[in-house]
Structures are given as structure tokens and as C-alpha cells.
């Protein structure tokens, strides 16, 4: 988009799932400009997701956001049945007990033993003897959800500027007249509110606006698509290691998506897989099942970005209230998108007592905890 000018109530930096979902919540209540440096929104983390919704993913601090988002995602047709199996060896018994204890006895998990696991995972090797079933795990239509958020934002009058790089911002004014002069590669605009939804680029965006960063670190994760023999069943659950060394799920036609659950500190870049991580993923799969890898058909990597305590960061910066953090969403930003965006809208607009957020404590995610 060429020659951006004018003023907006809010400029949101980043049009992945975070920025798109929040923009869709704010448009209609205020004028919104969503800025995306790539030609295609969702090119980085959003477009590289393994695409599942799990109440256990991200830990107990994330579960309230996941649970609040689930009904919305289901009602809008973005979830489909999958189921999950957390599997381990005998020496992982303490991990299984800890996982159950972390989430409480509310039916999220059903313990499974060797025979039950073998009935669900054809070709499972003999040393994988304990597990937990998470029947409520679902697949997410990530592209559909992201596209719906962008469409809603535009329908409500919001503007999406693609191929438009954020170059910096400077505050101006005081009191109710305060705002930001936002420098973009396509021009400059003014905004009352600057929202940092830049994912792996969250800290650099803060620095470019003169705001102190909070230590959001991008971590690279590798995924490979394999054709296996015998072909993976289409209805196979997502299989997750209790020790967090892999997970895989079927994607149709006998293929699976597999990750070695790697986390390599990375600068904010267009992430690419490394051969060692691809080899590690395949080695770990072959320790679990007796399937032959017939072909490595695709490989990719994405950056999952975390604050130091691995909780997301939602709220106004304590030193610069006109700067709003909406970042640090790790690998759970898609499954929590509806609740996170609603929470952020409430924080920005002073809305309280939203029934959707009844079980969510906003203080857990406030940026002030990291100062």
C-alpha cells in the first residue's frame, strides 16, 4: 500500500493471528490501521502452525484463555475432531502424575496403559507403555480463522496495509491529546494508540518506538511432512511425548506432520529448518513406531515467541500507556485468539464483566509483571 497518510485511533503492528484478531475486535469501535511488513498477512508463525487446539497446551496459566476460546471457535466452525494421546515410557510415570496434578481432576485426561495405547496407535513400539488420553483435543482451521478476522476488520472499516514496514514511532502531545507519530515505509500516520502485535519482532518494535523491551525471545521450531509406510490412519489422534521430545499428527493420504519439539533461540527472521533438526525428528519418530519413512515431502520452521515466564503479554506498557503489548503468545496464540483479543479490547476500552472471560485473570498477563 503506497502513500499512507492521516490519523487513526489505533495502529496495530503485525497482521498475523494476534494483530488480525485484535483488529477485528477493535474495528467498529475505533479507526484501525493494521500494518504488515510482508505481502501476505500470516506469513510467519500463523502460517506455519501445526494447527491444533488443546486445553493442556501452553500450561495451566494458558488454559483459561484456551477454554474461553473453544466455544467461539467451535460455533464458528473452526474446530474439528482429532483427540490427543500423551505417551511415555515407564520412566515417565512421574511426568504423567505431574501433568494430571497440574490440571486437576476435572476429566481433561484419562490414564491409559500399554494395551490401550496399542489399540489406538498401530505399530507402537513395546517400551511405550503409559499415556494420557485428551479426548477434547481438536484440529483448528488456522487459515479460515485468520481470514475471517481480516475480513471482519475490513468489513467494519479497518485498513490493512500489506508490504508496509514499521520503521519507528515518536510520542507527541500530552493528556488526552497525546499520541504517536508512526513512521512506515509507505509514509507517516498519527495514532492515539500503538499496538505491538509483532510476534518475533515485538522487542525490536518496542525499541523503535522508544519503549523499553520486555525480553520476548523467538524460539525456532521445526516441522516435517512425512509419507510413512504403513500409511498413517486419517483418524489417528495427535501423539505427544510426555517428555516433550516430539509430537505428530496425520494430515491425510497417509502423511503426518512431525516436530522434534525443538526450541532454538533465534533472531527475528524468516525461519528455515536445519538438517540436524529434521534428522532428529525422524529419529525420534522411529523410536516410537515401527513405520518406515517413505519420503520427506516438506520441511519448514517457525518462530514461537515467549516472555521470560512463558506467559503472554497483554496490556498497556507501565511507562508508556499509549503503547499496548499484545505479544509473547508462544505456540498457543491461535487456540487462544478469540479470548485474548476480547481481553485486550476490554483492557483498552475499559470494558468489564465480559461473560466470555469469567475464568480469565488479566493480571497474569500484564506487562508490568516483567518490569
C-alpha positions as CSV (number, residue, x, y, z in Angstrom):
1,X,0.0,0.0,0.0
2,X,1.5,3.3,-1.1
3,X,1.4,6.7,0.4
4,X,-0.3,6.1,3.8
5,X,-1.3,9.4,5.4
6,X,-3.8,10.6,8.1
7,X,-4.7,9.7,11.6
8,X,-6.1,6.6,13.2
9,X,-7.3,5.7,16.7
10,X,-5.1,2.7,16.7
11,X,-2.2,1.4,14.6
12,X,-1.5,-2.3,15.1
13,X,1.9,-3.6,14.1
14,X,1.7,-7.2,12.8
15,X,-1.1,-8.8,10.9
16,X,-0.7,-12.4,12.0
17,X,-3.3,-14.0,14.2
18,X,-2.6,-11.7,17.1
19,X,-2.9,-8.4,15.2
20,X,-5.8,-9.7,13.0
21,X,-7.9,-11.0,15.9
22,X,-7.4,-7.8,17.9
23,X,-8.0,-5.6,14.9
24,X,-11.3,-7.4,14.3
25,X,-12.4,-6.7,17.9
26,X,-11.4,-3.0,17.8
27,X,-12.7,-2.1,14.3
28,X,-16.2,-0.8,14.6
29,X,-15.3,0.8,17.9
30,X,-12.4,2.9,16.6
31,X,-10.5,3.5,13.4
32,X,-7.8,0.9,13.0
33,X,-4.8,0.5,10.7
34,X,-3.2,-2.9,10.7
35,X,0.4,-2.8,9.4
36,X,2.1,-5.9,7.9
37,X,5.7,-5.9,6.6
38,X,5.1,-8.9,4.4
39,X,3.0,-9.0,1.3
40,X,0.9,-11.8,2.8
41,X,-0.5,-11.5,6.4
42,X,0.2,-14.5,8.5
43,X,3.4,-15.4,6.5
44,X,5.5,-16.2,9.7
45,X,4.2,-18.0,12.8
46,X,0.5,-18.1,11.9
47,X,1.1,-19.7,8.5
48,X,3.4,-22.4,9.9
49,X,1.2,-23.8,12.7
50,X,0.6,-27.5,13.3
51,X,-2.9,-26.3,13.9
52,X,-4.5,-27.9,16.9
53,X,-6.5,-26.8,20.0
54,X,-5.6,-28.4,23.3
55,X,-6.5,-27.4,26.8
56,X,-3.2,-28.7,28.1
57,X,-1.0,-26.9,25.5
58,X,0.9,-24.0,27.0
59,X,0.4,-25.0,30.6
60,X,-2.2,-24.2,33.3
61,X,-1.7,-20.4,33.0
62,X,-2.9,-20.6,29.4
63,X,-5.8,-22.9,29.9
64,X,-8.3,-20.3,30.9
65,X,-7.8,-18.5,27.6
66,X,-8.0,-21.7,25.7
67,X,-11.2,-22.8,27.4
68,X,-12.8,-19.4,26.8
69,X,-11.9,-19.5,23.1
70,X,-13.0,-23.1,22.5
71,X,-16.8,-22.5,22.3
72,X,-16.3,-19.5,20.0
73,X,-14.0,-21.5,17.6
74,X,-16.4,-24.4,17.6
75,X,-19.5,-22.3,17.0
76,X,-17.8,-20.6,14.0
77,X,-16.8,-24.0,12.5
78,X,-13.0,-23.7,13.0
79,X,-12.6,-26.8,15.1
80,X,-12.8,-30.4,14.0
81,X,-12.4,-33.7,16.0
82,X,-8.9,-35.1,16.5
83,X,-8.2,-36.3,20.0
84,X,-4.8,-36.5,21.6
85,X,-2.6,-39.1,23.2
86,X,0.3,-38.2,25.6
87,X,2.6,-41.2,25.5
88,X,5.6,-42.2,27.6
89,X,7.9,-45.0,28.8
90,X,7.8,-46.5,32.3
91,X,10.4,-43.9,33.4
92,X,8.0,-41.1,32.5
93,X,5.5,-42.1,35.2
94,X,6.4,-39.1,37.3
95,X,5.8,-36.8,34.4
96,X,2.3,-38.3,33.9
97,X,1.5,-37.8,37.6
98,X,2.7,-34.2,37.5
99,X,0.7,-33.4,34.4
100,X,-2.5,-34.7,35.9
101,X,-1.8,-32.8,39.1
102,X,-1.1,-29.6,37.2
103,X,-4.6,-29.6,35.6
104,X,-6.6,-31.1,38.5
105,X,-9.1,-33.9,38.4
106,X,-11.7,-32.5,36.1
107,X,-11.8,-35.1,33.4
108,X,-9.3,-33.5,31.0
109,X,-7.1,-36.6,31.0
110,X,-7.9,-40.4,31.1
111,X,-4.9,-42.6,32.1
112,X,-4.0,-45.3,29.5
113,X,-1.8,-48.3,29.8
114,X,0.1,-50.3,27.2
115,X,-2.7,-52.4,25.7
116,X,-4.9,-49.3,25.3
117,X,-2.2,-47.4,23.6
118,X,-1.5,-50.1,21.2
119,X,-5.2,-50.3,20.3
120,X,-5.0,-46.6,19.3
121,X,-1.5,-46.3,17.7
122,X,-0.7,-49.1,15.2
123,X,2.9,-50.0,15.2
124,X,3.7,-48.5,18.7
125,X,7.0,-49.9,20.0
126,X,7.0,-52.1,23.1
127,X,8.7,-49.7,25.5
128,X,5.9,-47.1,25.2
129,X,3.6,-48.3,28.0
130,X,1.9,-45.4,29.7
131,X,-0.2,-42.5,28.5
132,X,-3.0,-40.0,28.9
133,X,-5.9,-39.5,26.6
134,X,-7.0,-36.0,25.9
135,X,-10.2,-36.6,24.0
136,X,-11.1,-33.0,23.7
137,X,-8.1,-32.0,21.6
138,X,-9.2,-30.6,18.2
139,X,-7.8,-29.5,14.9
140,X,-8.0,-25.8,14.0
141,X,-8.7,-24.3,10.6
142,X,-6.0,-21.7,11.0
143,X,-6.3,-20.2,7.6
144,X,-10.0,-19.9,7.9
145,X,-9.9,-18.3,11.3
146,X,-7.2,-15.8,10.3
147,X,-9.0,-15.0,7.1
148,X,-12.3,-14.4,9.0
149,X,-10.6,-12.0,11.3
150,X,-9.1,-10.0,8.5
151,X,-12.4,-10.0,6.6
152,X,-14.3,-8.7,9.7
153,X,-11.7,-6.0,10.3
154,X,-12.2,-4.7,6.7
155,X,-16.0,-5.1,6.9
156,X,-16.0,-2.9,10.0
157,X,-13.9,-0.2,8.3
158,X,-10.4,-1.2,9.3
159,X,-7.5,-0.8,6.9
160,X,-4.8,-3.5,6.2
161,X,-1.5,-2.2,4.9
162,X,0.5,-5.1,3.5
163,X,4.1,-4.8,2.4
164,X,4.3,-1.9,4.8
165,X,7.2,-1.9,7.3
166,X,7.1,-0.2,10.7
167,X,10.2,2.0,11.0
168,X,9.6,3.7,14.2
169,X,7.4,6.0,16.3
170,X,7.7,9.0,18.5
171,X,5.2,10.3,21.0
172,X,3.7,13.7,20.8
173,X,1.3,15.8,22.9
174,X,0.1,15.3,26.5
175,X,-3.0,14.2,28.2
176,X,-6.0,13.4,26.0
177,X,-4.2,14.9,23.0
178,X,-1.2,12.6,23.3
179,X,-0.4,10.1,20.5
180,X,2.2,8.7,18.2
181,X,3.8,9.8,15.0
182,X,4.2,6.5,13.3
183,X,6.8,6.1,10.6
184,X,6.1,3.5,8.0
185,X,7.9,2.5,4.8
186,X,5.0,3.9,2.9
187,X,4.6,7.2,4.7
188,X,3.8,8.5,8.2
189,X,0.5,8.4,10.1
190,X,-0.7,9.6,13.5
191,X,-2.3,7.3,16.1
192,X,-3.7,7.7,19.6
193,X,-2.7,4.1,20.4
194,X,0.2,2.0,19.2
195,X,-0.3,-1.8,19.5
196,X,2.6,-4.2,19.4
197,X,1.4,-7.4,17.9
198,X,4.6,-8.1,16.0
199,X,5.4,-11.6,17.3
200,X,9.1,-12.4,17.0
201,X,9.7,-8.7,16.2
202,X,7.9,-7.5,19.4
203,X,11.0,-6.2,21.2
204,X,12.5,-4.6,18.1
205,X,9.2,-2.8,17.5
206,X,9.2,-1.5,21.1
207,X,12.8,-0.2,20.8
208,X,11.9,1.5,17.5
209,X,9.1,3.3,19.5
210,X,11.4,4.3,22.3
211,X,9.7,1.8,24.7
212,X,11.8,-0.5,26.9
213,X,11.7,-4.1,25.7
214,X,10.5,-6.8,28.0
215,X,12.6,-9.8,26.9
216,X,10.4,-11.6,24.3
217,X,12.5,-14.3,22.8
218,X,11.8,-16.0,19.4
219,X,12.4,-19.8,19.5
220,X,12.6,-21.8,16.3
221,X,10.6,-25.0,15.9
222,X,10.9,-27.4,13.0
223,X,8.1,-29.4,11.3
224,X,8.4,-32.0,8.6
225,X,5.7,-33.7,6.5
226,X,6.4,-37.4,6.0
227,X,4.9,-40.1,3.9
228,X,5.0,-43.2,6.0
229,X,4.6,-46.9,5.4
230,X,2.2,-48.3,6.5
231,X,0.2,-45.1,5.8
232,X,-0.9,-43.2,8.9
233,X,-4.6,-43.5,9.6
234,X,-6.6,-40.4,9.0
235,X,-8.3,-40.7,12.3
236,X,-5.1,-41.2,14.4
237,X,-5.0,-38.8,17.3
238,X,-2.3,-36.2,17.8
239,X,0.5,-38.1,19.6
240,X,2.6,-36.1,22.1
241,X,5.5,-37.2,24.1
242,X,5.1,-36.8,27.9
243,X,8.8,-35.8,28.0
244,X,8.1,-33.2,25.3
245,X,10.6,-34.5,22.7
246,X,8.1,-34.8,19.8
247,X,4.5,-34.7,18.6
248,X,2.9,-35.8,15.3
249,X,-0.5,-35.9,13.7
250,X,-2.0,-37.2,10.4
251,X,-2.8,-34.8,7.7
252,X,-4.4,-37.2,5.2
253,X,-3.3,-39.6,2.4
254,X,-1.0,-41.4,4.8
255,X,1.0,-38.4,5.7
256,X,2.0,-37.0,9.1
257,X,3.3,-33.7,10.4
258,X,6.1,-34.3,12.9
259,X,8.1,-32.0,15.1
260,X,11.0,-32.8,17.4
261,X,9.6,-30.2,19.8
262,X,12.8,-28.2,19.4
263,X,13.3,-24.6,20.8
264,X,16.3,-22.9,19.4
265,X,16.8,-19.2,20.3
266,X,16.7,-17.2,17.1
267,X,16.8,-13.6,15.9
268,X,13.5,-12.5,14.3
269,X,13.9,-13.8,10.8
270,X,12.2,-15.8,8.1
271,X,12.9,-19.1,9.9
272,X,14.2,-22.1,7.9
273,X,14.7,-25.7,9.1
274,X,18.1,-27.1,9.7
275,X,19.0,-30.6,8.6
276,X,20.0,-31.8,12.0
277,X,16.6,-30.9,13.4
278,X,14.9,-32.8,10.6
279,X,17.1,-35.8,11.2
280,X,16.4,-35.6,15.0
281,X,12.6,-35.5,14.3
282,X,12.8,-38.6,12.2
283,X,15.0,-40.5,14.7
284,X,12.6,-39.7,17.5
285,X,9.6,-40.9,15.4
286,X,11.4,-44.2,14.7
287,X,11.9,-44.7,18.4
288,X,8.1,-44.6,18.9
289,X,6.6,-46.5,16.0
290,X,7.8,-49.2,13.5
291,X,6.7,-47.2,10.5
292,X,9.1,-46.8,7.6
293,X,9.6,-43.2,6.4
294,X,8.9,-43.4,2.7
295,X,9.6,-39.8,1.9
296,X,10.3,-36.4,3.5
297,X,7.9,-34.3,1.4
298,X,8.1,-30.9,3.1
299,X,10.0,-29.2,5.9
300,X,9.6,-25.8,7.5
301,X,10.3,-23.9,10.7
302,X,8.5,-21.1,12.5
303,X,9.3,-18.8,15.4
304,X,7.3,-19.1,18.6
305,X,7.9,-16.1,20.8
306,X,7.9,-16.1,24.6
307,X,8.2,-13.7,27.5
308,X,10.7,-14.8,30.3
309,X,7.9,-16.5,32.3
310,X,6.3,-18.0,29.1
311,X,3.0,-16.3,29.7
312,X,1.6,-13.9,27.0
313,X,1.9,-10.1,27.5
314,X,-1.4,-8.2,27.2
315,X,-1.8,-4.7,28.4
316,X,-0.6,-1.1,28.3
317,X,3.1,-0.5,28.9
318,X,3.5,0.8,32.5
319,X,5.9,3.5,31.4
320,X,4.1,4.4,28.1
321,X,0.3,3.9,28.5
322,X,-0.3,4.7,24.8
323,X,1.8,1.6,23.9
324,X,-0.1,-1.6,24.2
325,X,1.6,-5.0,24.3
326,X,-0.2,-7.9,22.5
327,X,2.7,-10.4,22.1
328,X,4.6,-13.3,23.6
329,X,1.9,-15.9,22.6
330,X,4.3,-18.8,22.1
331,X,2.7,-21.6,20.2
332,X,-0.8,-21.1,21.7
333,X,-1.7,-17.7,20.1
334,X,-4.1,-19.3,17.6
335,X,-6.0,-21.5,20.0
336,X,-6.5,-18.6,22.4
337,X,-7.1,-15.9,19.8
338,X,-10.8,-15.2,20.5
339,X,-10.4,-14.8,24.2
340,X,-7.1,-12.9,24.1
341,X,-8.5,-10.4,21.6
342,X,-11.6,-9.9,23.7
343,X,-9.5,-9.4,26.8
344,X,-7.3,-6.9,25.1
345,X,-10.3,-5.0,23.8
346,X,-11.7,-4.8,27.3
347,X,-8.4,-3.5,28.7
348,X,-8.2,-0.8,26.0
349,X,-11.9,0.3,26.2
350,X,-12.5,-0.1,29.9
351,X,-15.0,-2.9,29.5
352,X,-15.6,-5.2,32.4
353,X,-17.5,-8.3,33.4
354,X,-17.5,-10.0,29.9
355,X,-19.1,-13.4,30.4
356,X,-16.7,-14.9,27.9
357,X,-13.8,-14.1,30.2
358,X,-15.3,-15.1,33.5
359,X,-12.4,-17.5,34.2
360,X,-9.6,-15.3,33.0
361,X,-7.4,-13.2,35.3
362,X,-5.9,-10.3,33.2
363,X,-3.3,-9.7,35.9
364,X,-1.5,-12.9,34.9
365,X,-0.6,-11.4,31.5
366,X,0.0,-7.7,32.4
367,X,3.3,-6.3,31.1
368,X,4.0,-4.7,34.4
369,X,5.0,-8.1,35.9
370,X,8.1,-8.1,33.7
371,X,9.4,-4.6,34.7
